[in-house]
Short mmCIF file of C-alpha atoms and ligand atoms in Angstrom, two decimals:
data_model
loop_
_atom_site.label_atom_id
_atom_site.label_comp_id
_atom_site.label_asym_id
_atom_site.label_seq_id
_atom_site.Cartn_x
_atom_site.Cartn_y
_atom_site.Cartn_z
CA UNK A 1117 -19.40 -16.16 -11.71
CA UNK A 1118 -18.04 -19.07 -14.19
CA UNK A 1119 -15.80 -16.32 -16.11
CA UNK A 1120 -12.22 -17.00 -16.10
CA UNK A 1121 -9.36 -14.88 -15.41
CA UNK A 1122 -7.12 -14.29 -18.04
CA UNK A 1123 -3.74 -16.59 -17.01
CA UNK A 1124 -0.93 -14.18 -15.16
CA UNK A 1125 1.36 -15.79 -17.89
CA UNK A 1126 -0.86 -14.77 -20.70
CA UNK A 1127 -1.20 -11.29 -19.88
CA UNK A 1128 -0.17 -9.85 -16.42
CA UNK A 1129 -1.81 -6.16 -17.17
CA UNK A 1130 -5.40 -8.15 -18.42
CA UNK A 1131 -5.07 -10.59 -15.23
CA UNK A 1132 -5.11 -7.95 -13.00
CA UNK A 1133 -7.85 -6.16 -14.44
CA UNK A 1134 -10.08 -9.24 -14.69
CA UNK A 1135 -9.44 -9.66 -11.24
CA UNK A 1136 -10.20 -6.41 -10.07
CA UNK A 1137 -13.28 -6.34 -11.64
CA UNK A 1138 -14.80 -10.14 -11.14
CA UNK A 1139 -13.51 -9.95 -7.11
CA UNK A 1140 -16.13 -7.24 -7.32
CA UNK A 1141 -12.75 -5.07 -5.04
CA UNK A 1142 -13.14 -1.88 -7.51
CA UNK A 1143 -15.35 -0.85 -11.09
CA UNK A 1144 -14.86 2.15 -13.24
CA UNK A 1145 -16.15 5.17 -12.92
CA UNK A 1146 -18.31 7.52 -15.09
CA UNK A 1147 -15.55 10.23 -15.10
CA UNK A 1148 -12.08 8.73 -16.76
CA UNK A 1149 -9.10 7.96 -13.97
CA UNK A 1150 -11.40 7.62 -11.28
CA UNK A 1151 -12.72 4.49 -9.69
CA UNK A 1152 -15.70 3.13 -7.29
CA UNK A 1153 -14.04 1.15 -4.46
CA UNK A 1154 -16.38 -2.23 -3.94
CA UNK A 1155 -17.26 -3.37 -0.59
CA UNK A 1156 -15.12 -6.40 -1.07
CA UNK A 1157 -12.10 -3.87 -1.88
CA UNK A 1158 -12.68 -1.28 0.72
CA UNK A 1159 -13.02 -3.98 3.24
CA UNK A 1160 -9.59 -4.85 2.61
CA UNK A 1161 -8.59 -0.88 2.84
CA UNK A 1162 -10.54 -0.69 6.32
CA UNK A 1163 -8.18 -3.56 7.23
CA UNK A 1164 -5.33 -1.79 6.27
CA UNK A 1165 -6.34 1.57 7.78
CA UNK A 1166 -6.95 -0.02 10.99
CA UNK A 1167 -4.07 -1.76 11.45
CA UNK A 1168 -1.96 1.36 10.39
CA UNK A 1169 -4.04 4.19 12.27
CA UNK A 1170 -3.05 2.07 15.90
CA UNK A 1171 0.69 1.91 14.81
CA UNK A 1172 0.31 5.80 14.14
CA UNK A 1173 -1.22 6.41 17.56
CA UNK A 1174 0.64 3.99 19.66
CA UNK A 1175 3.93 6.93 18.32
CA UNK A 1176 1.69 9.37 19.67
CA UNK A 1177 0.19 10.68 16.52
CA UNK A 1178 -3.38 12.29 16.01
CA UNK A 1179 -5.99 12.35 13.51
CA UNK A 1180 -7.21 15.87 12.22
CA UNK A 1181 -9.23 16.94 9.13
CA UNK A 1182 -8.24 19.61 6.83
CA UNK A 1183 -10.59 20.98 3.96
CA UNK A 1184 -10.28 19.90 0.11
CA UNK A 1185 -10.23 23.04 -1.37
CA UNK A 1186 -6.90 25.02 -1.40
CA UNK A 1187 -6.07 28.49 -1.82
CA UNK A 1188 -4.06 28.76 -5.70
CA UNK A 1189 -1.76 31.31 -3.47
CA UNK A 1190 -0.83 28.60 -0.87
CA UNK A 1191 0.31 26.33 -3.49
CA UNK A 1192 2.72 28.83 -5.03
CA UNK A 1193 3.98 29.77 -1.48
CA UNK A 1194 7.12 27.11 -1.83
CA UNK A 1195 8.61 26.91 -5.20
CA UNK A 1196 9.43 23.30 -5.98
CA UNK A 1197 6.25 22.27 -4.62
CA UNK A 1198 4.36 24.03 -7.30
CA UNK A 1199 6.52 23.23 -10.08
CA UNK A 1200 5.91 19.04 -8.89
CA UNK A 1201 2.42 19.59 -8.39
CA UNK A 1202 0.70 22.39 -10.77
CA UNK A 1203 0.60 20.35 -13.84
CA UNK A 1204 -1.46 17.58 -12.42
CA UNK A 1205 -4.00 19.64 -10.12
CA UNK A 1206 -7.43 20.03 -10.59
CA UNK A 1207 -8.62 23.76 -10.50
CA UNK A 1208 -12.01 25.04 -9.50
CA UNK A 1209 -12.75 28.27 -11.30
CA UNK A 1210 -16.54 28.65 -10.64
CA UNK A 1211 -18.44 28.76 -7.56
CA UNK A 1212 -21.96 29.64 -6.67
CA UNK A 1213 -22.35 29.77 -10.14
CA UNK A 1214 -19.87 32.82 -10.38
CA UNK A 1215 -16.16 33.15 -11.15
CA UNK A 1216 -14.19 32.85 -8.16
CA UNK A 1217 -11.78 36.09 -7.23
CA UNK A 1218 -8.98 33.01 -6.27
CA UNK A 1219 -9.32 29.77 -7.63
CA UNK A 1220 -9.23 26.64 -5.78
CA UNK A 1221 -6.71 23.93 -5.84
CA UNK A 1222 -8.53 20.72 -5.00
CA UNK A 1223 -5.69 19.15 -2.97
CA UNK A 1224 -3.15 17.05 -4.58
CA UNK A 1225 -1.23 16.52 -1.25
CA UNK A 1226 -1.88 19.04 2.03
CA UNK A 1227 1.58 20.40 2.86
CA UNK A 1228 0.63 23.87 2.08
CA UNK A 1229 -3.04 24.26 3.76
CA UNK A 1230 -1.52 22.12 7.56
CA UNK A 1231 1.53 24.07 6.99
CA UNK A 1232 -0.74 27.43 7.23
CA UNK A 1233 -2.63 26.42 9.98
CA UNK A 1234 0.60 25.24 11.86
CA UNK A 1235 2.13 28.82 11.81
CA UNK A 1236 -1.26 29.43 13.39
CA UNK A 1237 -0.98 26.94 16.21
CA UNK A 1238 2.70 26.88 16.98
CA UNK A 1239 3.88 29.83 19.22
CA UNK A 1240 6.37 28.12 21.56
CA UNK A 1241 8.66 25.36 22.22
CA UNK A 1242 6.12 23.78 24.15
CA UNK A 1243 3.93 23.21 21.01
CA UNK A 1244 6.14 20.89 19.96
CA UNK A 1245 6.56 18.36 18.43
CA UNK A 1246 3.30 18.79 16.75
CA UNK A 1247 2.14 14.94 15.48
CA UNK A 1248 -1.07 15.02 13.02
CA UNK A 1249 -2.48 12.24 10.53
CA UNK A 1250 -5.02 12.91 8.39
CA UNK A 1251 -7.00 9.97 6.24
CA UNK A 1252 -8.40 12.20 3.42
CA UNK A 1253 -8.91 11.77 -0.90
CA UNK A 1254 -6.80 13.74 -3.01
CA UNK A 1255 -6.59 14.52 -6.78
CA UNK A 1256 -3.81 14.14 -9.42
CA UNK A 1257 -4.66 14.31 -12.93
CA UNK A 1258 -3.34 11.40 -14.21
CA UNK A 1259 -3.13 10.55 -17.93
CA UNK A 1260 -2.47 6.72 -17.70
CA UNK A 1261 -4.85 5.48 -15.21
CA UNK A 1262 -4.92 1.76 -13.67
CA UNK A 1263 -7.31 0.70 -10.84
CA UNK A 1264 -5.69 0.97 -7.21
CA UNK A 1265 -2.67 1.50 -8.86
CA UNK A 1266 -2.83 4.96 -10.05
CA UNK A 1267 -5.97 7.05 -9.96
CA UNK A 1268 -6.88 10.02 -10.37
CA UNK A 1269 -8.61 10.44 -7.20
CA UNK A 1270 -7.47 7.95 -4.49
CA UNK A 1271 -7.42 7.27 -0.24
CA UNK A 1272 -4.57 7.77 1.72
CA UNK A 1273 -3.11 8.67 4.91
CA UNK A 1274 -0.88 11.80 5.22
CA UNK A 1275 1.04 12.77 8.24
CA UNK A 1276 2.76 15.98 9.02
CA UNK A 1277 4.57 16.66 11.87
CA UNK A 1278 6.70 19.85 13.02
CA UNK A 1279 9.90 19.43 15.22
CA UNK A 1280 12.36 21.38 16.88
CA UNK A 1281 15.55 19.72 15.26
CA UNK A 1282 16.82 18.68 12.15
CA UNK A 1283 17.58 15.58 14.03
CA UNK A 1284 14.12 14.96 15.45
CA UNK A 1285 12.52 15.37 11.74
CA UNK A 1286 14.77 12.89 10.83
CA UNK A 1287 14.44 9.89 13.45
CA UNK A 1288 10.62 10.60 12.45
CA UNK A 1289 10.93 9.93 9.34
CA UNK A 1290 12.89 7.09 9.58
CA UNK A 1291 9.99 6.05 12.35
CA UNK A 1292 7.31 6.21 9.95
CA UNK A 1293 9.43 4.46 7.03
CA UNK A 1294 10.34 1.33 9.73
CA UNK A 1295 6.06 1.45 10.41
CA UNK A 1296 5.25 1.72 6.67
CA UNK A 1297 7.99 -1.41 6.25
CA UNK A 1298 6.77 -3.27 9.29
CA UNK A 1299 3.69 -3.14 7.92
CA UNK A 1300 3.90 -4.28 4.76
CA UNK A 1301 6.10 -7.39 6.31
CA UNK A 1302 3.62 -8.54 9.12
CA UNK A 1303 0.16 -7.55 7.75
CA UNK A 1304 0.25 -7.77 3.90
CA UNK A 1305 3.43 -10.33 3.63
CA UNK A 1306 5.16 -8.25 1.35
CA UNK A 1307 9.17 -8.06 2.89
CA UNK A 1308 9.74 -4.42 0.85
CA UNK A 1309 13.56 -2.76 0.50
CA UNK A 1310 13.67 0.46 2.60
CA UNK A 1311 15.60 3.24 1.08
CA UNK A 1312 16.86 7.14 0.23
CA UNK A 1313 14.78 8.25 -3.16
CA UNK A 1314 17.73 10.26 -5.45
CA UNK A 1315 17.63 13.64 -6.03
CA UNK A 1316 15.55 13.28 -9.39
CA UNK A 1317 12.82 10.94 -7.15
CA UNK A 1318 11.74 13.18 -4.45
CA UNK A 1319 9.29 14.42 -3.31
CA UNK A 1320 8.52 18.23 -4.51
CA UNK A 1321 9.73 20.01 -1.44
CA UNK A 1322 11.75 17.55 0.35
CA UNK A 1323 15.10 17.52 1.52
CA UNK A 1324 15.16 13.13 1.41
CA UNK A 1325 12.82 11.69 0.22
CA UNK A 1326 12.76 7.54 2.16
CA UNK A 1327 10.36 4.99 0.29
CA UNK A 1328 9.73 1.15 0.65
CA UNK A 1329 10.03 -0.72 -2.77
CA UNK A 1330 7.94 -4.08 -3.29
CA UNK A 1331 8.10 -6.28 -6.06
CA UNK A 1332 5.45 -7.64 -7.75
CA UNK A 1333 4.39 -11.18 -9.63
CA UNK A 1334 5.70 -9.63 -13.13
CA UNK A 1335 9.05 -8.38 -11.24
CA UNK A 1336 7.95 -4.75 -11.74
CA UNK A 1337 8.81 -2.92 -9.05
CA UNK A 1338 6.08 -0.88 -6.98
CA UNK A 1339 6.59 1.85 -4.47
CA UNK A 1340 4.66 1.28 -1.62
CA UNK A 1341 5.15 3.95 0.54
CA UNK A 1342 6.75 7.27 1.26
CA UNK A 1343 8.82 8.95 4.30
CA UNK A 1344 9.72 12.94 3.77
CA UNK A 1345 12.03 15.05 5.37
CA UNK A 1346 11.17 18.05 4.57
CA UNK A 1347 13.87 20.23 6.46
CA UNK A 1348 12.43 23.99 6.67
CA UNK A 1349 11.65 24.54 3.21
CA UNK A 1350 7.68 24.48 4.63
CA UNK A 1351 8.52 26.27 7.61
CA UNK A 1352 10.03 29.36 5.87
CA UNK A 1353 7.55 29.32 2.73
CA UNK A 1354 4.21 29.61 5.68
CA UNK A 1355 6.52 31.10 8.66
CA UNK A 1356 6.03 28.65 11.12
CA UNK A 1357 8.23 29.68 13.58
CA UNK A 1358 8.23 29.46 17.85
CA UNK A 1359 10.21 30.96 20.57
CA UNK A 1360 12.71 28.42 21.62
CA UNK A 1361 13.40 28.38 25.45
CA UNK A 1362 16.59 30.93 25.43
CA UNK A 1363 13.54 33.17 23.87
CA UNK A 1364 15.10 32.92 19.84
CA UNK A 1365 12.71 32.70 17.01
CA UNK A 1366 13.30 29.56 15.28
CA UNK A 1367 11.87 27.70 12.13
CA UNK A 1368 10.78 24.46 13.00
CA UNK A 1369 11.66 21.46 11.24
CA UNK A 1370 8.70 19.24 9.15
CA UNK A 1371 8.05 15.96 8.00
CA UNK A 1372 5.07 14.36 5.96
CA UNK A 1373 4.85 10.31 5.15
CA UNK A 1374 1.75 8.57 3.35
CA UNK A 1375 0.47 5.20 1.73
CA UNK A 1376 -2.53 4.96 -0.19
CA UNK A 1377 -4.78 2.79 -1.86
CA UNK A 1378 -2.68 1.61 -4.08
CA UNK A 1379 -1.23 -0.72 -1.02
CA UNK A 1380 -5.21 -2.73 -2.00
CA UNK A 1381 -3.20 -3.06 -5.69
CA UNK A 1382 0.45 -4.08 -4.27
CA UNK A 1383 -1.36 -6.72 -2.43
CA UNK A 1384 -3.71 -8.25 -5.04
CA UNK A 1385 -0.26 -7.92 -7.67
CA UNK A 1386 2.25 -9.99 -4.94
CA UNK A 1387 -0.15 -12.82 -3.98
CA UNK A 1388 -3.26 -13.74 -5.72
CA UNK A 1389 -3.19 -16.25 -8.77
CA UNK A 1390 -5.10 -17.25 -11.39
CA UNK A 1391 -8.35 -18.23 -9.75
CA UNK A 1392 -8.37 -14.88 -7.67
CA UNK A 1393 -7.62 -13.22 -4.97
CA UNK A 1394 -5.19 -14.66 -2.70
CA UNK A 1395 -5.28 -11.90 0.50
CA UNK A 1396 -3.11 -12.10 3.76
CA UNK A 1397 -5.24 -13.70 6.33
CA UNK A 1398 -4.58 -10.47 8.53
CA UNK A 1399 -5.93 -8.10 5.75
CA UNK A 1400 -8.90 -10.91 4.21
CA UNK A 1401 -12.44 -9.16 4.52
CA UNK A 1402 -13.18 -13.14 4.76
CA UNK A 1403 -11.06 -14.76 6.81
CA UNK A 1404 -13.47 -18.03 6.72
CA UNK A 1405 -16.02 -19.12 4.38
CA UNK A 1406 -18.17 -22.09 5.72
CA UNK A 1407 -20.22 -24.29 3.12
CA UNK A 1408 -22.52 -26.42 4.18
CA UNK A 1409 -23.41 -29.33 1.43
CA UNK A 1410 -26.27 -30.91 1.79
CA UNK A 1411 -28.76 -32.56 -1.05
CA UNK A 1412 -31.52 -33.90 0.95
CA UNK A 1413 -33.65 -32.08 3.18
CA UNK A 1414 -33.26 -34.09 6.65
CA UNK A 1415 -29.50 -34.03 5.90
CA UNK A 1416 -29.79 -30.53 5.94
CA UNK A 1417 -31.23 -29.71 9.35
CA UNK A 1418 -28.01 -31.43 10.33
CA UNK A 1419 -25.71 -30.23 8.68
CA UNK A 1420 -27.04 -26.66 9.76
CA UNK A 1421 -27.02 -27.25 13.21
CA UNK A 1422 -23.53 -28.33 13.08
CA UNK A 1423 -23.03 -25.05 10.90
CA UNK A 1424 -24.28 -22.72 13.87
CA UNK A 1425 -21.94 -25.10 16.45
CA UNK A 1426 -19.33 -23.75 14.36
CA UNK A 1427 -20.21 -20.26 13.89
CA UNK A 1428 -20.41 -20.28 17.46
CA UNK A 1429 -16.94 -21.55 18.19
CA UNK A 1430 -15.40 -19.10 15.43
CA UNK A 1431 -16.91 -16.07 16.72
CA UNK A 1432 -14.90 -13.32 17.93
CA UNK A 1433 -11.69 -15.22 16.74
CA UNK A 1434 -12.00 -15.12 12.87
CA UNK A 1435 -13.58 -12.63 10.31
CA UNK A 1436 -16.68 -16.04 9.36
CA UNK A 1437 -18.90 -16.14 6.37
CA UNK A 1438 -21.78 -18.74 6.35
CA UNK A 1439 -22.57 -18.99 2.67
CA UNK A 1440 -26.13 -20.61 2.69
CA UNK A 1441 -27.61 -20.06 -0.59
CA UNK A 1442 -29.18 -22.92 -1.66
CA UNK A 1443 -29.80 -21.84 -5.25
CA UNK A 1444 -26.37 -22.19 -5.78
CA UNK A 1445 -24.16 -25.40 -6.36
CA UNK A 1446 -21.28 -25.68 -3.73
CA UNK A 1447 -18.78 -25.80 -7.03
CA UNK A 1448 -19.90 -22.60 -7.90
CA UNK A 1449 -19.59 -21.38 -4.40
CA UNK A 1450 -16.05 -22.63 -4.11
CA UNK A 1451 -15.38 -20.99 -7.49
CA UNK A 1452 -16.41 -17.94 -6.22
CA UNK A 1453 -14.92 -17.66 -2.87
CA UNK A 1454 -11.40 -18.33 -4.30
CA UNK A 1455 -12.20 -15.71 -6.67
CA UNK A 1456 -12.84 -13.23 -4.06
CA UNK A 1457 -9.82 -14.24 -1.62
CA UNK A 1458 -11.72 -16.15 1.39
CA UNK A 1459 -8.56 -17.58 3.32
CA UNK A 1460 -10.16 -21.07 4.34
CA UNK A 1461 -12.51 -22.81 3.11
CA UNK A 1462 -14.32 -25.19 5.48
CA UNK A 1463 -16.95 -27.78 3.65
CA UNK A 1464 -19.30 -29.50 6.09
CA UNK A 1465 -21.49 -32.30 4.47
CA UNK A 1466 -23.10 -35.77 5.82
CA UNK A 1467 -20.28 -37.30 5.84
CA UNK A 1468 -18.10 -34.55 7.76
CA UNK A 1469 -21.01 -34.51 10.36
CA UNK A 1470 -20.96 -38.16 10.82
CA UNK A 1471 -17.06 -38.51 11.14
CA UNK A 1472 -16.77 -35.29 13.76
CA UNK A 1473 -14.81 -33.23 11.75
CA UNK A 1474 -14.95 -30.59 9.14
CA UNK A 1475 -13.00 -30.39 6.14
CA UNK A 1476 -10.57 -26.92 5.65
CA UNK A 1477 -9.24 -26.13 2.07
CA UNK A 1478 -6.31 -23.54 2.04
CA UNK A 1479 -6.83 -20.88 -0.61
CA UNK A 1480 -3.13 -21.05 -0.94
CA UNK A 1481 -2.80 -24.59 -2.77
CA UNK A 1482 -6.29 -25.96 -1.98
CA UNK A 1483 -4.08 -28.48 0.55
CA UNK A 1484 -7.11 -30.51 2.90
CA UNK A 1485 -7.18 -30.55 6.64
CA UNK A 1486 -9.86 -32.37 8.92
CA UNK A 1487 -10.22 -30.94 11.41
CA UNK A 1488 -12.02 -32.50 14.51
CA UNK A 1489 -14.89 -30.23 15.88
CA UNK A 1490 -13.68 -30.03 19.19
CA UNK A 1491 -10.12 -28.21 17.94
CA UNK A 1492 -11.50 -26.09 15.52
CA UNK A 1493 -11.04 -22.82 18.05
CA UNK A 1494 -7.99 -23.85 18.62
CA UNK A 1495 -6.95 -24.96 14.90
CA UNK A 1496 -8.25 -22.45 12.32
CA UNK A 1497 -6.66 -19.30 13.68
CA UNK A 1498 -3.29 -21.37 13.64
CA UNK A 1499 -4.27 -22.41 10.32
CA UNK A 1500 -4.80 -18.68 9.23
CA UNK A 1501 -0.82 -17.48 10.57
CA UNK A 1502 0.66 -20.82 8.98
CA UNK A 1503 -0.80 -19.06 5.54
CA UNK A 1504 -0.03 -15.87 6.64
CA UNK A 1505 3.82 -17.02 6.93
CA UNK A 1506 3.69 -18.87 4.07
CA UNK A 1507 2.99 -15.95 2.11
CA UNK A 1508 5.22 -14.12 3.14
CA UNK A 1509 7.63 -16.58 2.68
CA UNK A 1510 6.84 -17.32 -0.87
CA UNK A 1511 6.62 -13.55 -1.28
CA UNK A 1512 10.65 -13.68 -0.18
CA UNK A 1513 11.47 -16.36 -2.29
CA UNK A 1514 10.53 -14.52 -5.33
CA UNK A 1515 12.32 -11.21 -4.23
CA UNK A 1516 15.10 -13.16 -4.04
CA UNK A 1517 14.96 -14.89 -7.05
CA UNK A 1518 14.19 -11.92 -9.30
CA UNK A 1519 17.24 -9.59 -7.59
CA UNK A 1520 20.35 -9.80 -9.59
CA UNK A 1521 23.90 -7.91 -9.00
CA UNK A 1522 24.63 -6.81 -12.67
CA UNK A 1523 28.36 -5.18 -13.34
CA UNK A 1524 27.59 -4.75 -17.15
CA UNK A 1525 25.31 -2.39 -19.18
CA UNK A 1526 25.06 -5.07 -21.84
CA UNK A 1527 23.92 -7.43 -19.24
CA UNK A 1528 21.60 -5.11 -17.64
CA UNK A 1529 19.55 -4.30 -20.77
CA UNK A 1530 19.27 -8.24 -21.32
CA UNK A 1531 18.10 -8.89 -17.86
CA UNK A 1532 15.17 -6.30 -17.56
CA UNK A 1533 13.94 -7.46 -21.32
CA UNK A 1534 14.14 -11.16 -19.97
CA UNK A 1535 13.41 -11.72 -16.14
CA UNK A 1536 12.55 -8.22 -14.72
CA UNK A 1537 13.40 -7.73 -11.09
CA UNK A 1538 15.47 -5.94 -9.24
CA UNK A 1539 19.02 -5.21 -10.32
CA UNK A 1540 21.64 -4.78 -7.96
CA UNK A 1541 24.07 -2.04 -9.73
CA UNK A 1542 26.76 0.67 -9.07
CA UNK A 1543 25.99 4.02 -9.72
CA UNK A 1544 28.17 7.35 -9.89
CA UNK A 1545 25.86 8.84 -8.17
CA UNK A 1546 25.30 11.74 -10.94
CA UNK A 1547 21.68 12.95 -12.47
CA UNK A 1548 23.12 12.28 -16.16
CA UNK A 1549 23.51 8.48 -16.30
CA UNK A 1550 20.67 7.87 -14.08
CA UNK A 1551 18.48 9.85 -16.63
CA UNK A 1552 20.30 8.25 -19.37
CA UNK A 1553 19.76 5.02 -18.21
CA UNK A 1554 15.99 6.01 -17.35
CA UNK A 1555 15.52 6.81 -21.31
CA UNK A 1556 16.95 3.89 -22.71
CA UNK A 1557 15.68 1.02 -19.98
CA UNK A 1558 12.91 2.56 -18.69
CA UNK A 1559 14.30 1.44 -15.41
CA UNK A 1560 15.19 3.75 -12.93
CA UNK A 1561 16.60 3.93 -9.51
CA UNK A 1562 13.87 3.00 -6.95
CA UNK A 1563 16.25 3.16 -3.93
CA UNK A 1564 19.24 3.38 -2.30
CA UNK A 1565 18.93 0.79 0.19
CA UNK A 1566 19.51 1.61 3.78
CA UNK A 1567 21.13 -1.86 4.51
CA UNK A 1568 23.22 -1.54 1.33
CA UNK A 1569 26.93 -2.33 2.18
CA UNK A 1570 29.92 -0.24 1.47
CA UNK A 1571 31.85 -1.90 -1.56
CA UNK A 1572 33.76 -0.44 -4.33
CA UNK A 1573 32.84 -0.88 -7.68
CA UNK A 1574 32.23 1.10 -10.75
CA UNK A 1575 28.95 2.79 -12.39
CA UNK A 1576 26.84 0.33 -14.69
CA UNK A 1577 26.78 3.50 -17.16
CA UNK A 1578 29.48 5.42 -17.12
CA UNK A 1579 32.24 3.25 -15.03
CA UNK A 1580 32.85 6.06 -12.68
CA UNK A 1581 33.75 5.18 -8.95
CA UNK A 1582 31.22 4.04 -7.00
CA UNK A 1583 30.30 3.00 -3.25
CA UNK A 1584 27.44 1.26 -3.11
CA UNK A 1585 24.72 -0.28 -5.25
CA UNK A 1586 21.24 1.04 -5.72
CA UNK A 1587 18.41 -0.79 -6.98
CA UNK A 1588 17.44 -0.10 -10.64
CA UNK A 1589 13.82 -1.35 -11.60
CA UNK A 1590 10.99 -0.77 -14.04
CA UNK A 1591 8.13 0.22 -11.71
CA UNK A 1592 4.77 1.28 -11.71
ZN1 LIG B 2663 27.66 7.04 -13.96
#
């Protein structure tokens, strides 16, 4: 446990890696692009689907299952769709040890299969609106792989709901984007943009595309999460239609949103440093790691006692980890509990025993805090949403710091080779210079923010009128 993480400043890419790996959150697996999620990692992911599954079901959404294996005709059934998705899907040709008469699509995303099924289910106006989630894996063959980031097979959510309005589709998929970005704010600290994905960005099939856009320790950019309108382009392709109430068959309207795994990656990238993992408080596996220091053996009985008093105090209230290996030193122990993100750290020796109190050590800047025994009930859960806002505080500052309004091309080349970030620019609003600018910055347009004022200006390419600015970034 003594290895060292390579420095952020060093080498961001090999930092994260390390970290991955020695935080024991994810390994590689035997087949390339695909990765074994740790229990230290999918504890985090539990977290996350937790806290997101009540937000889904306190807007009235349910969970369903659908199967893995999709029909190859189902994914031609809706045009763009398949051109999006074909080239990175995973076919199975064999079966049973015989060649299939269809093959199977092993599902990159489940529009096609829920959209067949709803043109089973929905008859009538009264079906509606029809409100599923489903927490499923999915495949995309991926050439450039990177743990949690972008795998070839990774966790999500996916939700798909049927409406009877193009104005219902749309306040639901604004909902979702406002739960995706409320999430990200209050449980994992991160204070994303919301915006509309261009044309070039969607999603295959979608009408708009909405996403939330988080930046990271290097300044890259790192889409976080996804809202879809899909209008009826699902609706026509599988028939789902109903019989309104003046008796008219209609087409209803659909929507699908998801986050995945990769939200485990966004979080390690935004807070943890070079010892380790630095996890909100409201996502930690550990919330609390108690170790007791004691050399002798009669100051150990004591110290252990007091241990269990505060085990006992703590329970129910905070996510508590005794560690009471004896075999290994306390420095080690401290090493390795910063390494894999335990929020506090409370050290209990002789001398905290004698004096009533019990030392806490922030994971955030290893600040000390004795605490008195009698107000640690009280004291460490406040402790835990002071680091919780300080995170995402810090997590502002930095978005801040890295955004830039740029007016010039020549400027806007310098600043993504120098500080990264976001950039602030005017656009035309035409496929040509955003491509253009795509080839030769490798930044493109991760939003057009939803907050972003009206204001005249120019395009940062071509100097064409403008209205707004989008945000330009190079992204993951
Ligand atoms: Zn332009």
């Amino acid at each position: 446990m003594a290895k060292n993480l390579t420095a952020r400043s060093e080498d961001y890419s090999r930092w994260y890696n390390d970290l991955v790996l020695q935080a024991e959150l994810a390994d590689y697996a035997p087949v390339k692009g695909c990765m074994v999620i740790r229990p230290n990692g999918y504890a985090l992911w539990e977290n996350i689907q937790r806290a997101l599954d009540d937000m889904f079901k306190e807007t009235g959404h349910s969970n369903a299952y659908f199967p893995l294996l999709i029909p190859e005709s189902f994914m031609k059934k809706e045009a763009e769709h398949v051109k999006g998705f074909a080239p990175e899907c995973a076919v199975v040709t064999h079966g049973g040890g015989k060649k299939l008469e269809e093959p199977l699509y092993i599902r990159p995303t489940s529009e096609t299969i829920i959209y067949h099924m709803y043109s089973k289910w929905i008859q009538s106006y009264r079906d509606l609106p029809l409100l599923l989630n489903q927490w499923a894996n999915v495949v995309r063959w991926e050439m450039r792989t990177r743990l949690f980031l972008r795998t070839t097979e990774f966790l999500w959510q996916e939700g798909h709901t049927a409406h009877t309005t193009d104005a219902e589709a749309e306040e639901e998929t604004l909902r979702m984007l406002d739960i995706y970005y409320r999430f990200a704010r209050d449980f994992m600290a991160i204070d994303p943009i919301r915006g509309l994905k261009t044309d070039s960005e969607r999603f295959a099939g979608a009408v708009r595309t909405y996403s939330i856009e988080a930046m990271m320790q290097d300044h890259r950019a790192l889409q976080a999460g996804t809202s879809h309108n899909l209008g009826q382009n699902f609706a026509k392709a599988f028939d789902v239609q109903y019989q309104s109430e003046e008796g008219k068959m209609e087409y209803v309207w659909n929507t699908s949103w998801g986050v995945s795994t990769r939200l485990v990656g966004a979080l390690i990238m935004a807070h943890s440093d070079d010892n380790g993992l630095v996890a909100p408080p409201r996502l930690a596996p550990v919330q609390v790691v108690v170790i007791p220091i004691a050399r002798k053996d009669d100051e150990r009985a004591e110290v252990l006692r007091v241990v269990d008093q505060l085990e006992t105090a703590l329970k129910g209230r905070v996510r508590l980890k005794v560690d009471r290996r004896t075999e290994v030193s306390p420095g080690r122990k401290f090493n390795e509990w910063e390494l894999k993100g335990a929020c506090l750290r409370l050290e209990l020796g002789p001398r905290d025993v004698a004096a009533g109190h019990v030392t806490v050590v922030s994971r955030l800047d290893r600040s000390k805090e004795n605490v008195p025994m009698d107000q640690v009930a009280v004291r460490i859960p406040e402790m835990l949403d002071e680091l919780q806002a300080a995170l995402l505080q810090n997590y502002r500052k930095m978005q801040s710091d890295h955004t830039h309004k740029v007016e010039d091309y020549g400027c806007f080349n310098e600043i993504l080779d120098d500080d990264g970030g976001f950039l602030l620019s005017h656009w035309c609003g035409g496929a040509e210079c955003e491509a253009k600018i795509k080839t030769e910055t490798k930044a493109t347009i991760r939003c057009i923010p939803l907050d972003a004022p009206e204001e005249q200006g120019t395009c940062v390419s071509c100097k064409g009128p403008s209205s707004r600015r989008v945000i330009f970034a190079r992204a993951y």
